Amino acid sequence: MNTQLVKQNKKTKKFSIKSFINNKKMEKLTFWIMFNIFYILVGSYLSTKYIISHLMFAEGFIPLLIVNIIIGIVICKKGYLKKNIVYVFMLLAIVFAVISTIFAIKPEIALFGEQFRNEGLISIIYYFSLMFLCSFVKGRYKKTIIFFIFIVGIINCIYAIFEAFGEPNVIKVTHPSGAPESTVILVYTWARGFLINPNFLGTYMLLCLSYTIGLFLDEKNKKSSIVYIALSMFFMYGLLISNTLSVLVGLFFVVLFSLAYIIKYKKYKRFAILIVALLSIFIVVHMQGKTSLFKDLTRTGNETVEITKGNAKDEYGTRRLYIWRNTLKILPQNLLHGVGIDNFCYAFGDEPLYSPGRNMFYDKTHNEYLQILITEGIFCLIVYLFMYAVISFRGIKQGFKNKQIYLILPIIGYLAQAFFNISVIEVAPMFFMAMGLCMSSQINENNKLENKKD
């Protein structure tokens, strides 16, 4: 009897030591991913304030990428890699990106990216390296990474609020606003945080808000619920002052999907609290005159009605229709491998695509899916779409099954707003991390210990 107890204690001791070692490894991996997020914050700040060039910020991805690859190789050698079709899609996407770079109009641009964008081949591989590493993060460490993303979001949001309210110690960037034919041009201050453009701030706020909504709906602890609803209201404020209509579209799909989750688990009270909280922030910001999204919604609604009547004008969708029409014209001759990563400026011949008034030119299509199609080709787009579909389908399934809806909501929101927005190196890494964290839940779906820790 005593001998059996001794053996059992030894087994328990061995298991505890093994768990301790695994936790130490997970802590190191989590810390390294958080360091990547910290670098993106610092690089965004320094490049936005013109302390360093945007190219220098992007070149900083190279040493991070090298370390990410080394860690990835170690993970594979240790036997932690599990079969997952998404890994195949990731590899194929990189292969097609390399092919696009080789046959690009300007290969050097495809490698390092266009000036002030710098989303070339190196940046794309860096995104996938982060996604790969995040797919091995387990248990409570996923939330640790997400909370660090929140910290970065809070810093950006606070700075954006200072910009919106004209804080004298904050550098302000003004931007003209008005219809092309309008004789009255309004000048307003951008609320952008450290993210160059309000659109990018809006996307970051959407990612954070999507996480907090999911965490609030999943949380059982009262104090934690209060924290999550407070963060939801805070990030909603940041989203609204960004004046980015595309992220409002993304938020609509996040709330719509959350409603399906609410109906399944009958969490009507929580959903009511969430909606009231978000609407109250919308009313407050609107009354403060710090958002134009209500007017933008009205204008977009009118434009949509005109489009259904066949009256689609180039200026509709803040000239997105104009960009898309011209992009589709050159698509047939660039269908296989595209014009090259970040080569959109050079796709139209001797000069880039200019606005109708020729007061500006476009270096992105303002639709991430069309951007991939014209720059990297049809096969690359198909791979991305399959990858998004698999991750989303499995994420939705696991989100409902394990009550971890917070992992899929940011992906739903981002993919929806991507129809009208662009990918940038300040924000895209967070989206790829979100996909990796969602994959981690899918890979370890049979690990009951992980589900308890979450």
Short mmCIF file of C-alpha atoms in Angstrom, two decimals:
data_model
loop_
_atom_site.label_atom_id
_atom_site.label_comp_id
_atom_site.label_asym_id
_atom_site.label_seq_id
_atom_site.Cartn_x
_atom_site.Cartn_y
_atom_site.Cartn_z
CA MET A 1 0.00 0.00 0.00
CA ASN A 2 2.76 2.42 1.03
CA THR A 3 4.80 1.43 -2.04
CA GLN A 4 1.89 2.35 -4.32
CA LEU A 5 1.54 5.75 -2.62
CA VAL A 6 5.25 6.45 -3.05
CA LYS A 7 5.07 5.58 -6.76
CA GLN A 8 2.00 7.77 -7.19
CA ASN A 9 3.74 10.68 -5.44
CA LYS A 10 6.78 10.27 -7.71
CA LYS A 11 4.56 10.38 -10.79
CA THR A 12 2.81 13.49 -9.47
CA LYS A 13 6.17 15.10 -8.74
CA LYS A 14 7.45 14.35 -12.24
CA PHE A 15 4.28 15.75 -13.77
CA SER A 16 4.62 18.92 -11.68
CA ILE A 17 8.23 19.43 -12.73
CA LYS A 18 7.30 18.90 -16.37
CA SER A 19 4.43 21.37 -16.09
CA PHE A 20 6.78 23.87 -14.43
CA ILE A 21 9.31 23.58 -17.25
CA ASN A 22 6.59 23.92 -19.90
CA ASN A 23 5.22 27.00 -18.13
CA LYS A 24 8.70 28.56 -18.10
CA LYS A 25 8.98 27.99 -21.84
CA MET A 26 5.54 29.48 -22.36
CA GLU A 27 6.48 32.51 -20.27
CA LYS A 28 9.56 33.10 -22.42
CA LEU A 29 7.54 32.77 -25.64
CA THR A 30 4.89 35.15 -24.28
CA PHE A 31 7.52 37.67 -23.21
CA TRP A 32 9.12 37.60 -26.66
CA ILE A 33 5.79 38.17 -28.41
CA MET A 34 5.10 41.06 -26.04
CA PHE A 35 8.53 42.49 -26.91
CA ASN A 36 7.48 42.46 -30.57
CA ILE A 37 4.35 44.43 -29.66
CA PHE A 38 6.47 46.88 -27.65
CA TYR A 39 8.77 47.40 -30.63
CA ILE A 40 5.80 48.15 -32.89
CA LEU A 41 4.57 50.75 -30.39
CA VAL A 42 7.97 52.43 -30.12
CA GLY A 43 8.60 52.24 -33.86
CA SER A 44 5.17 53.72 -34.59
CA TYR A 45 5.81 56.59 -32.20
CA LEU A 46 9.30 57.37 -33.49
CA SER A 47 8.31 57.23 -37.16
CA THR A 48 5.11 59.25 -36.61
CA LYS A 49 7.15 61.97 -34.85
CA TYR A 50 9.77 61.82 -37.66
CA ILE A 51 12.52 60.88 -35.20
CA ILE A 52 13.32 57.92 -37.45
CA SER A 53 12.21 57.18 -40.99
CA HIS A 54 9.36 54.81 -41.68
CA LEU A 55 11.84 52.64 -43.58
CA MET A 56 14.04 52.34 -40.47
CA PHE A 57 10.97 51.27 -38.51
CA ALA A 58 10.21 48.56 -41.08
CA GLU A 59 13.87 47.45 -41.22
CA GLY A 60 13.65 46.80 -37.50
CA PHE A 61 11.44 43.83 -38.38
CA ILE A 62 14.47 42.04 -39.88
CA PRO A 63 16.26 41.14 -36.60
CA LEU A 64 12.89 40.34 -34.99
CA LEU A 65 12.04 38.10 -37.94
CA ILE A 66 15.37 36.27 -37.64
CA VAL A 67 14.74 35.56 -33.95
CA ASN A 68 11.14 34.52 -34.70
CA ILE A 69 12.39 32.04 -37.29
CA ILE A 70 14.97 30.62 -34.87
CA ILE A 71 12.31 30.18 -32.19
CA GLY A 72 10.02 28.58 -34.78
CA ILE A 73 12.75 26.10 -35.78
CA VAL A 74 13.33 25.19 -32.13
CA ILE A 75 9.59 24.64 -31.66
CA CYS A 76 9.48 22.34 -34.67
CA LYS A 77 12.56 20.38 -33.53
CA LYS A 78 11.08 19.90 -30.07
CA GLY A 79 8.10 18.20 -31.68
CA TYR A 80 5.48 20.78 -30.65
CA LEU A 81 4.29 21.31 -34.21
CA LYS A 82 0.91 19.70 -34.86
CA LYS A 83 -0.86 19.06 -38.15
CA ASN A 84 -2.93 22.02 -39.26
CA ILE A 85 -3.94 22.99 -42.79
CA VAL A 86 -3.49 26.66 -41.88
CA TYR A 87 0.29 26.14 -41.68
CA VAL A 88 0.16 24.96 -45.30
CA PHE A 89 -1.77 28.10 -46.29
CA MET A 90 0.78 30.26 -44.49
CA LEU A 91 3.63 28.61 -46.38
CA LEU A 92 1.82 28.90 -49.72
CA ALA A 93 1.08 32.58 -49.10
CA ILE A 94 4.79 33.21 -48.52
CA VAL A 95 5.73 31.23 -51.66
CA PHE A 96 3.33 33.25 -53.82
CA ALA A 97 4.59 36.47 -52.19
CA VAL A 98 8.15 35.52 -53.16
CA ILE A 99 7.04 34.79 -56.74
CA SER A 100 5.29 38.16 -56.85
CA THR A 101 8.47 39.84 -55.64
CA ILE A 102 10.60 38.14 -58.30
CA PHE A 103 8.28 39.22 -61.13
CA ALA A 104 7.43 42.63 -59.64
CA ILE A 105 7.60 45.81 -61.68
CA LYS A 106 10.08 47.05 -59.09
CA PRO A 107 11.49 44.08 -57.14
CA GLU A 108 13.35 46.29 -54.64
CA ILE A 109 10.07 47.99 -53.74
CA ALA A 110 8.39 44.59 -53.41
CA LEU A 111 11.11 43.52 -50.98
CA PHE A 112 11.07 46.52 -48.63
CA GLY A 113 7.80 48.20 -49.59
CA GLU A 114 6.84 51.58 -51.01
CA GLN A 115 7.99 54.72 -49.23
CA PHE A 116 5.93 55.58 -46.10
CA ARG A 117 4.17 52.19 -46.33
CA ASN A 118 7.08 49.72 -46.31
CA GLU A 119 4.82 46.68 -46.36
CA GLY A 120 7.05 44.58 -48.56
CA LEU A 121 7.93 40.89 -48.57
CA ILE A 122 9.96 41.18 -45.37
CA SER A 123 7.04 42.71 -43.48
CA ILE A 124 4.63 40.05 -44.74
CA ILE A 125 6.93 37.18 -43.70
CA TYR A 126 7.32 38.92 -40.34
CA TYR A 127 3.50 38.93 -39.92
CA PHE A 128 3.36 35.20 -40.57
CA SER A 129 6.23 34.52 -38.15
CA LEU A 130 4.24 36.24 -35.38
CA MET A 131 1.13 34.30 -36.34
CA PHE A 132 3.11 31.04 -36.23
CA LEU A 133 4.54 31.75 -32.77
CA CYS A 134 1.18 32.86 -31.37
CA SER A 135 -0.35 29.57 -32.51
CA PHE A 136 1.69 27.83 -29.76
CA VAL A 137 0.58 30.11 -26.92
CA LYS A 138 -1.63 28.26 -24.45
CA GLY A 139 -3.95 28.90 -21.53
CA ARG A 140 -3.78 32.13 -19.57
CA TYR A 141 -0.80 33.34 -21.61
CA LYS A 142 -3.13 34.20 -24.48
CA LYS A 143 -4.88 36.74 -22.30
CA THR A 144 -1.51 38.08 -21.13
CA ILE A 145 -0.65 38.96 -24.74
CA ILE A 146 -4.10 40.42 -25.32
CA PHE A 147 -3.82 42.60 -22.20
CA PHE A 148 -0.51 43.93 -23.49
CA ILE A 149 -2.23 44.78 -26.78
CA PHE A 150 -4.78 46.66 -24.63
CA ILE A 151 -1.99 48.66 -22.95
CA VAL A 152 -0.70 49.77 -26.34
CA GLY A 153 -4.28 50.58 -27.39
CA ILE A 154 -4.84 52.66 -24.24
CA ILE A 155 -1.65 54.66 -24.86
CA ASN A 156 -2.68 55.38 -28.45
CA CYS A 157 -6.24 56.24 -27.45
CA ILE A 158 -5.17 58.68 -24.71
CA TYR A 159 -2.86 60.46 -27.13
CA ALA A 160 -5.62 60.56 -29.75
CA ILE A 161 -7.99 62.14 -27.22
CA PHE A 162 -5.39 64.83 -26.53
CA GLU A 163 -5.20 65.45 -30.28
CA ALA A 164 -8.99 65.61 -30.65
CA PHE A 165 -9.33 68.12 -27.81
CA GLY A 166 -6.42 70.29 -28.95
CA GLU A 167 -4.06 69.65 -26.05
CA PRO A 168 -1.35 72.37 -26.51
CA ASN A 169 1.57 70.02 -25.79
CA VAL A 170 0.49 67.56 -28.48
CA ILE A 171 1.62 67.91 -32.08
CA LYS A 172 -1.52 68.33 -34.18
CA VAL A 173 -2.00 67.33 -37.81
CA THR A 174 -4.77 69.07 -39.71
CA HIS A 175 -6.52 67.71 -42.77
CA PRO A 176 -8.94 69.30 -45.26
CA SER A 177 -12.42 67.86 -45.45
CA GLY A 178 -15.11 68.43 -48.06
CA ALA A 179 -16.59 67.15 -51.28
CA PRO A 180 -14.45 67.70 -54.42
CA GLU A 181 -16.99 70.13 -55.88
CA SER A 182 -17.59 71.90 -52.57
CA THR A 183 -16.58 75.55 -52.23
CA VAL A 184 -16.35 75.19 -48.45
CA ILE A 185 -13.41 73.17 -47.21
CA LEU A 186 -13.34 72.43 -43.49
CA VAL A 187 -10.05 71.81 -41.73
CA TYR A 188 -10.12 69.41 -38.80
CA THR A 189 -7.50 67.88 -36.51
CA TRP A 190 -6.68 64.23 -36.97
CA ALA A 191 -7.01 61.93 -33.96
CA ARG A 192 -4.50 59.28 -34.86
CA GLY A 193 -2.45 58.40 -31.79
CA PHE A 194 0.95 57.08 -32.88
CA LEU A 195 -0.50 55.40 -35.98
CA ILE A 196 0.06 57.99 -38.76
CA ASN A 197 -3.57 58.05 -39.91
CA PRO A 198 -6.98 58.01 -38.13
CA ASN A 199 -8.00 54.98 -40.22
CA PHE A 200 -5.23 52.94 -38.62
CA LEU A 201 -6.16 54.15 -35.14
CA GLY A 202 -9.75 53.10 -35.86
CA THR A 203 -8.65 49.61 -36.89
CA TYR A 204 -6.53 49.19 -33.75
CA MET A 205 -9.41 50.39 -31.59
CA LEU A 206 -11.71 47.89 -33.34
CA LEU A 207 -9.35 45.01 -32.53
CA CYS A 208 -9.18 46.04 -28.86
CA LEU A 209 -12.92 46.69 -28.64
CA SER A 210 -13.71 43.30 -30.20
CA TYR A 211 -11.57 41.57 -27.59
CA THR A 212 -13.18 43.44 -24.69
CA ILE A 213 -16.69 42.72 -25.98
CA GLY A 214 -15.92 39.00 -26.15
CA LEU A 215 -14.22 38.96 -22.76
CA PHE A 216 -17.19 40.80 -21.20
CA LEU A 217 -19.68 38.34 -22.66
CA ASP A 218 -17.60 35.35 -21.47
CA GLU A 219 -16.65 36.64 -18.01
CA LYS A 220 -18.37 35.34 -14.90
CA ASN A 221 -16.48 37.38 -12.29
CA LYS A 222 -18.30 40.63 -11.47
CA LYS A 223 -15.17 42.78 -10.96
CA SER A 224 -13.58 41.55 -14.18
CA SER A 225 -16.84 42.22 -16.02
CA ILE A 226 -16.77 45.84 -14.83
CA VAL A 227 -13.21 46.22 -16.09
CA TYR A 228 -14.10 44.77 -19.50
CA ILE A 229 -17.19 46.95 -19.99
CA ALA A 230 -15.18 50.03 -18.95
CA LEU A 231 -12.47 49.14 -21.48
CA SER A 232 -15.15 48.58 -24.12
CA MET A 233 -16.47 52.09 -23.55
CA PHE A 234 -12.97 53.54 -23.63
CA PHE A 235 -12.02 51.83 -26.90
CA MET A 236 -15.40 52.76 -28.36
CA TYR A 237 -14.53 56.37 -27.65
CA GLY A 238 -11.23 55.96 -29.49
CA LEU A 239 -12.97 54.27 -32.40
CA LEU A 240 -15.46 57.12 -32.77
CA ILE A 241 -12.94 59.97 -32.65
CA SER A 242 -10.98 58.23 -35.42
CA ASN A 243 -13.89 59.10 -37.74
CA THR A 244 -13.31 55.90 -39.70
CA LEU A 245 -16.51 54.54 -41.21
CA SER A 246 -14.98 51.20 -42.24
CA VAL A 247 -14.35 50.19 -38.61
CA LEU A 248 -17.97 50.99 -37.80
CA VAL A 249 -18.86 48.39 -40.45
CA GLY A 250 -16.49 45.96 -38.73
CA LEU A 251 -18.11 46.71 -35.36
CA PHE A 252 -21.54 46.02 -36.82
CA PHE A 253 -20.49 42.47 -37.76
CA VAL A 254 -18.85 41.96 -34.35
CA VAL A 255 -22.07 42.94 -32.57
CA LEU A 256 -24.17 40.89 -35.00
CA PHE A 257 -22.11 37.77 -34.34
CA SER A 258 -22.18 38.46 -30.61
CA LEU A 259 -25.97 38.55 -30.80
CA ALA A 260 -26.00 34.99 -32.15
CA TYR A 261 -23.78 33.96 -29.24
CA ILE A 262 -26.09 35.75 -26.79
CA ILE A 263 -29.16 33.99 -28.15
CA LYS A 264 -27.48 30.59 -27.86
CA TYR A 265 -26.45 31.05 -24.22
CA LYS A 266 -29.31 33.43 -23.30
CA LYS A 267 -27.07 36.20 -21.97
CA TYR A 268 -29.60 38.90 -22.81
CA LYS A 269 -28.83 41.03 -19.76
CA ARG A 270 -25.15 41.27 -20.61
CA PHE A 271 -25.90 42.10 -24.23
CA ALA A 272 -28.30 44.85 -23.13
CA ILE A 273 -25.64 46.33 -20.84
CA LEU A 274 -23.11 46.24 -23.68
CA ILE A 275 -25.40 47.93 -26.20
CA VAL A 276 -26.43 50.66 -23.74
CA ALA A 277 -22.78 51.30 -22.85
CA LEU A 278 -21.66 51.60 -26.49
CA LEU A 279 -24.64 53.75 -27.50
CA SER A 280 -24.10 56.09 -24.55
CA ILE A 281 -20.50 56.66 -25.68
CA PHE A 282 -21.72 57.31 -29.23
CA ILE A 283 -24.15 59.96 -27.93
CA VAL A 284 -21.50 61.60 -25.73
CA VAL A 285 -18.91 61.82 -28.51
CA HIS A 286 -21.51 63.08 -30.98
CA MET A 287 -22.65 65.79 -28.56
CA GLN A 288 -19.03 66.81 -28.03
CA GLY A 289 -18.70 67.25 -31.79
CA LYS A 290 -15.71 64.91 -31.91
CA THR A 291 -17.05 62.47 -34.48
CA SER A 292 -18.45 62.86 -37.97
CA LEU A 293 -19.53 59.23 -38.28
CA PHE A 294 -23.23 60.05 -37.98
CA LYS A 295 -22.97 62.35 -41.01
CA ASP A 296 -20.79 59.81 -42.80
CA LEU A 297 -23.41 57.11 -42.23
CA THR A 298 -26.11 59.34 -43.67
CA ARG A 299 -23.97 60.24 -46.69
CA THR A 300 -23.02 56.60 -47.31
CA GLY A 301 -26.66 55.58 -47.08
CA ASN A 302 -27.60 58.13 -49.73
CA GLU A 303 -24.71 57.01 -51.93
CA THR A 304 -25.79 53.39 -51.60
CA VAL A 305 -29.29 54.29 -52.75
CA GLU A 306 -27.85 56.08 -55.79
CA ILE A 307 -25.60 53.12 -56.61
CA THR A 308 -28.59 50.76 -56.58
CA LYS A 309 -30.20 53.11 -59.10
CA GLY A 310 -27.14 52.82 -61.34
CA ASN A 311 -25.79 56.28 -60.49
CA ALA A 312 -22.37 55.27 -59.19
CA LYS A 313 -20.11 58.31 -59.14
CA ASP A 314 -16.34 58.21 -58.74
CA GLU A 315 -16.36 60.26 -55.54
CA TYR A 316 -18.62 57.79 -53.75
CA GLY A 317 -17.08 55.97 -50.81
CA THR A 318 -14.46 58.74 -50.47
CA ARG A 319 -13.38 57.89 -54.03
CA ARG A 320 -13.00 54.19 -53.34
CA LEU A 321 -15.24 53.35 -56.29
CA TYR A 322 -12.91 55.39 -58.49
CA ILE A 323 -9.86 53.46 -57.24
CA TRP A 324 -11.57 50.07 -57.58
CA ARG A 325 -12.84 50.76 -61.12
CA ASN A 326 -9.40 51.75 -62.36
CA THR A 327 -7.76 48.81 -60.59
CA LEU A 328 -10.14 46.34 -62.21
CA LYS A 329 -9.20 47.76 -65.64
CA ILE A 330 -5.57 46.68 -65.27
CA LEU A 331 -6.33 43.43 -63.45
CA PRO A 332 -6.58 41.01 -66.44
CA GLN A 333 -2.96 41.51 -67.52
CA ASN A 334 -1.71 41.17 -63.93
CA LEU A 335 -3.86 38.29 -62.74
CA LEU A 336 -1.30 35.51 -62.20
CA HIS A 337 1.42 37.02 -59.99
CA GLY A 338 0.28 40.62 -59.69
CA VAL A 339 2.33 43.76 -60.22
CA GLY A 340 4.45 43.07 -57.15
CA ILE A 341 4.01 43.58 -53.42
CA ASP A 342 3.44 47.28 -52.63
CA ASN A 343 3.91 48.10 -56.34
CA PHE A 344 0.44 49.58 -56.82
CA CYS A 345 1.93 53.02 -57.56
CA TYR A 346 3.68 51.58 -60.63
CA ALA A 347 0.80 49.49 -61.95
CA PHE A 348 -0.59 52.22 -64.20
CA GLY A 349 2.46 52.96 -66.34
CA ASP A 350 4.58 56.08 -66.20
CA GLU A 351 2.66 57.72 -63.37
CA PRO A 352 0.51 56.48 -60.47
CA LEU A 353 -3.26 56.62 -60.31
CA TYR A 354 -4.20 60.22 -59.52
CA SER A 355 -7.46 61.49 -58.07
CA PRO A 356 -9.87 63.12 -60.56
CA GLY A 357 -8.60 66.55 -59.50
CA ARG A 358 -4.97 65.34 -59.69
CA ASN A 359 -4.27 66.76 -56.24
CA MET A 360 -3.20 63.38 -54.85
CA PHE A 361 -2.25 59.88 -55.98
CA TYR A 362 -3.07 56.45 -54.57
CA ASP A 363 -0.56 53.85 -53.40
CA LYS A 364 -3.16 51.38 -52.07
CA THR A 365 -6.50 50.13 -53.39
CA HIS A 366 -8.31 50.75 -50.06
CA ASN A 367 -9.55 47.17 -50.15
CA GLU A 368 -7.16 44.59 -48.72
CA TYR A 369 -8.55 41.75 -50.83
CA LEU A 370 -8.27 43.72 -54.06
CA GLN A 371 -4.81 44.86 -52.95
CA ILE A 372 -3.62 41.25 -52.63
CA LEU A 373 -5.20 40.38 -55.98
CA ILE A 374 -3.57 43.18 -57.98
CA THR A 375 -0.17 43.03 -56.24
CA GLU A 376 0.30 39.30 -55.51
CA GLY A 377 -2.06 37.59 -57.94
CA ILE A 378 -5.13 35.40 -57.98
CA PHE A 379 -3.50 32.30 -56.43
CA CYS A 380 -2.22 34.27 -53.46
CA LEU A 381 -5.67 35.78 -52.86
CA ILE A 382 -7.27 32.31 -52.99
CA VAL A 383 -4.79 31.05 -50.38
CA TYR A 384 -5.54 33.99 -48.09
CA LEU A 385 -9.29 33.51 -48.45
CA PHE A 386 -9.05 29.81 -47.63
CA MET A 387 -6.84 30.60 -44.64
CA TYR A 388 -9.31 33.21 -43.35
CA ALA A 389 -12.23 30.83 -43.94
CA VAL A 390 -10.64 27.89 -42.07
CA ILE A 391 -9.54 30.00 -39.10
CA SER A 392 -12.93 31.75 -38.92
CA PHE A 393 -14.96 28.55 -39.21
CA ARG A 394 -12.92 26.70 -36.59
CA GLY A 395 -12.76 29.80 -34.39
CA ILE A 396 -16.52 30.21 -34.44
CA LYS A 397 -17.00 26.52 -33.67
CA GLN A 398 -14.56 26.58 -30.75
CA GLY A 399 -15.80 29.96 -29.58
CA PHE A 400 -19.30 28.60 -29.10
CA LYS A 401 -18.16 25.24 -27.76
CA ASN A 402 -15.64 26.48 -25.17
CA LYS A 403 -17.23 29.89 -24.53
CA GLN A 404 -14.14 31.68 -25.85
CA ILE A 405 -15.83 34.03 -28.27
CA TYR A 406 -13.26 36.72 -27.51
CA LEU A 407 -10.70 34.94 -29.72
CA ILE A 408 -12.75 35.10 -32.94
CA LEU A 409 -14.42 38.53 -32.65
CA PRO A 410 -11.31 40.60 -33.59
CA ILE A 411 -10.84 38.46 -36.71
CA ILE A 412 -14.46 38.97 -37.77
CA GLY A 413 -14.22 42.71 -37.21
CA TYR A 414 -10.92 43.12 -39.04
CA LEU A 415 -11.95 41.04 -42.06
CA ALA A 416 -15.14 43.10 -42.43
CA GLN A 417 -13.41 46.50 -42.28
CA ALA A 418 -10.68 45.24 -44.64
CA PHE A 419 -13.12 45.64 -47.54
CA PHE A 420 -12.70 49.42 -47.24
CA ASN A 421 -9.35 49.91 -45.53
CA ILE A 422 -5.67 49.19 -46.06
CA SER A 423 -3.08 47.02 -44.33
CA VAL A 424 -0.22 48.84 -42.58
CA ILE A 425 2.78 47.67 -40.58
CA GLU A 426 1.58 49.49 -37.45
CA VAL A 427 -1.62 47.42 -37.14
CA ALA A 428 -1.47 44.32 -39.37
CA PRO A 429 0.89 42.43 -36.97
CA MET A 430 -1.84 42.59 -34.29
CA PHE A 431 -4.34 41.00 -36.67
CA PHE A 432 -1.95 38.16 -37.51
CA MET A 433 -1.34 37.66 -33.79
CA ALA A 434 -5.10 37.45 -33.31
CA MET A 435 -5.28 34.71 -35.94
CA GLY A 436 -2.42 32.85 -34.27
CA LEU A 437 -4.05 33.03 -30.83
CA CYS A 438 -7.31 31.80 -32.32
CA MET A 439 -5.43 28.94 -34.00
CA SER A 440 -3.88 28.01 -30.65
CA SER A 441 -7.33 27.40 -29.23
CA GLN A 442 -8.23 25.27 -32.26
CA ILE A 443 -5.03 23.19 -32.14
CA ASN A 444 -5.47 22.48 -28.45
CA GLU A 445 -9.24 21.95 -28.57
CA ASN A 446 -8.94 18.58 -26.81
CA ASN A 447 -6.77 19.95 -24.00
CA LYS A 448 -9.21 20.28 -21.11
CA LEU A 449 -6.55 21.74 -18.83
CA GLU A 450 -6.11 24.70 -21.17
CA ASN A 451 -9.83 25.37 -21.33
CA LYS A 452 -9.99 25.49 -17.54
CA LYS A 453 -7.12 27.92 -17.36
CA ASP A 454 -8.83 30.22 -19.83
#
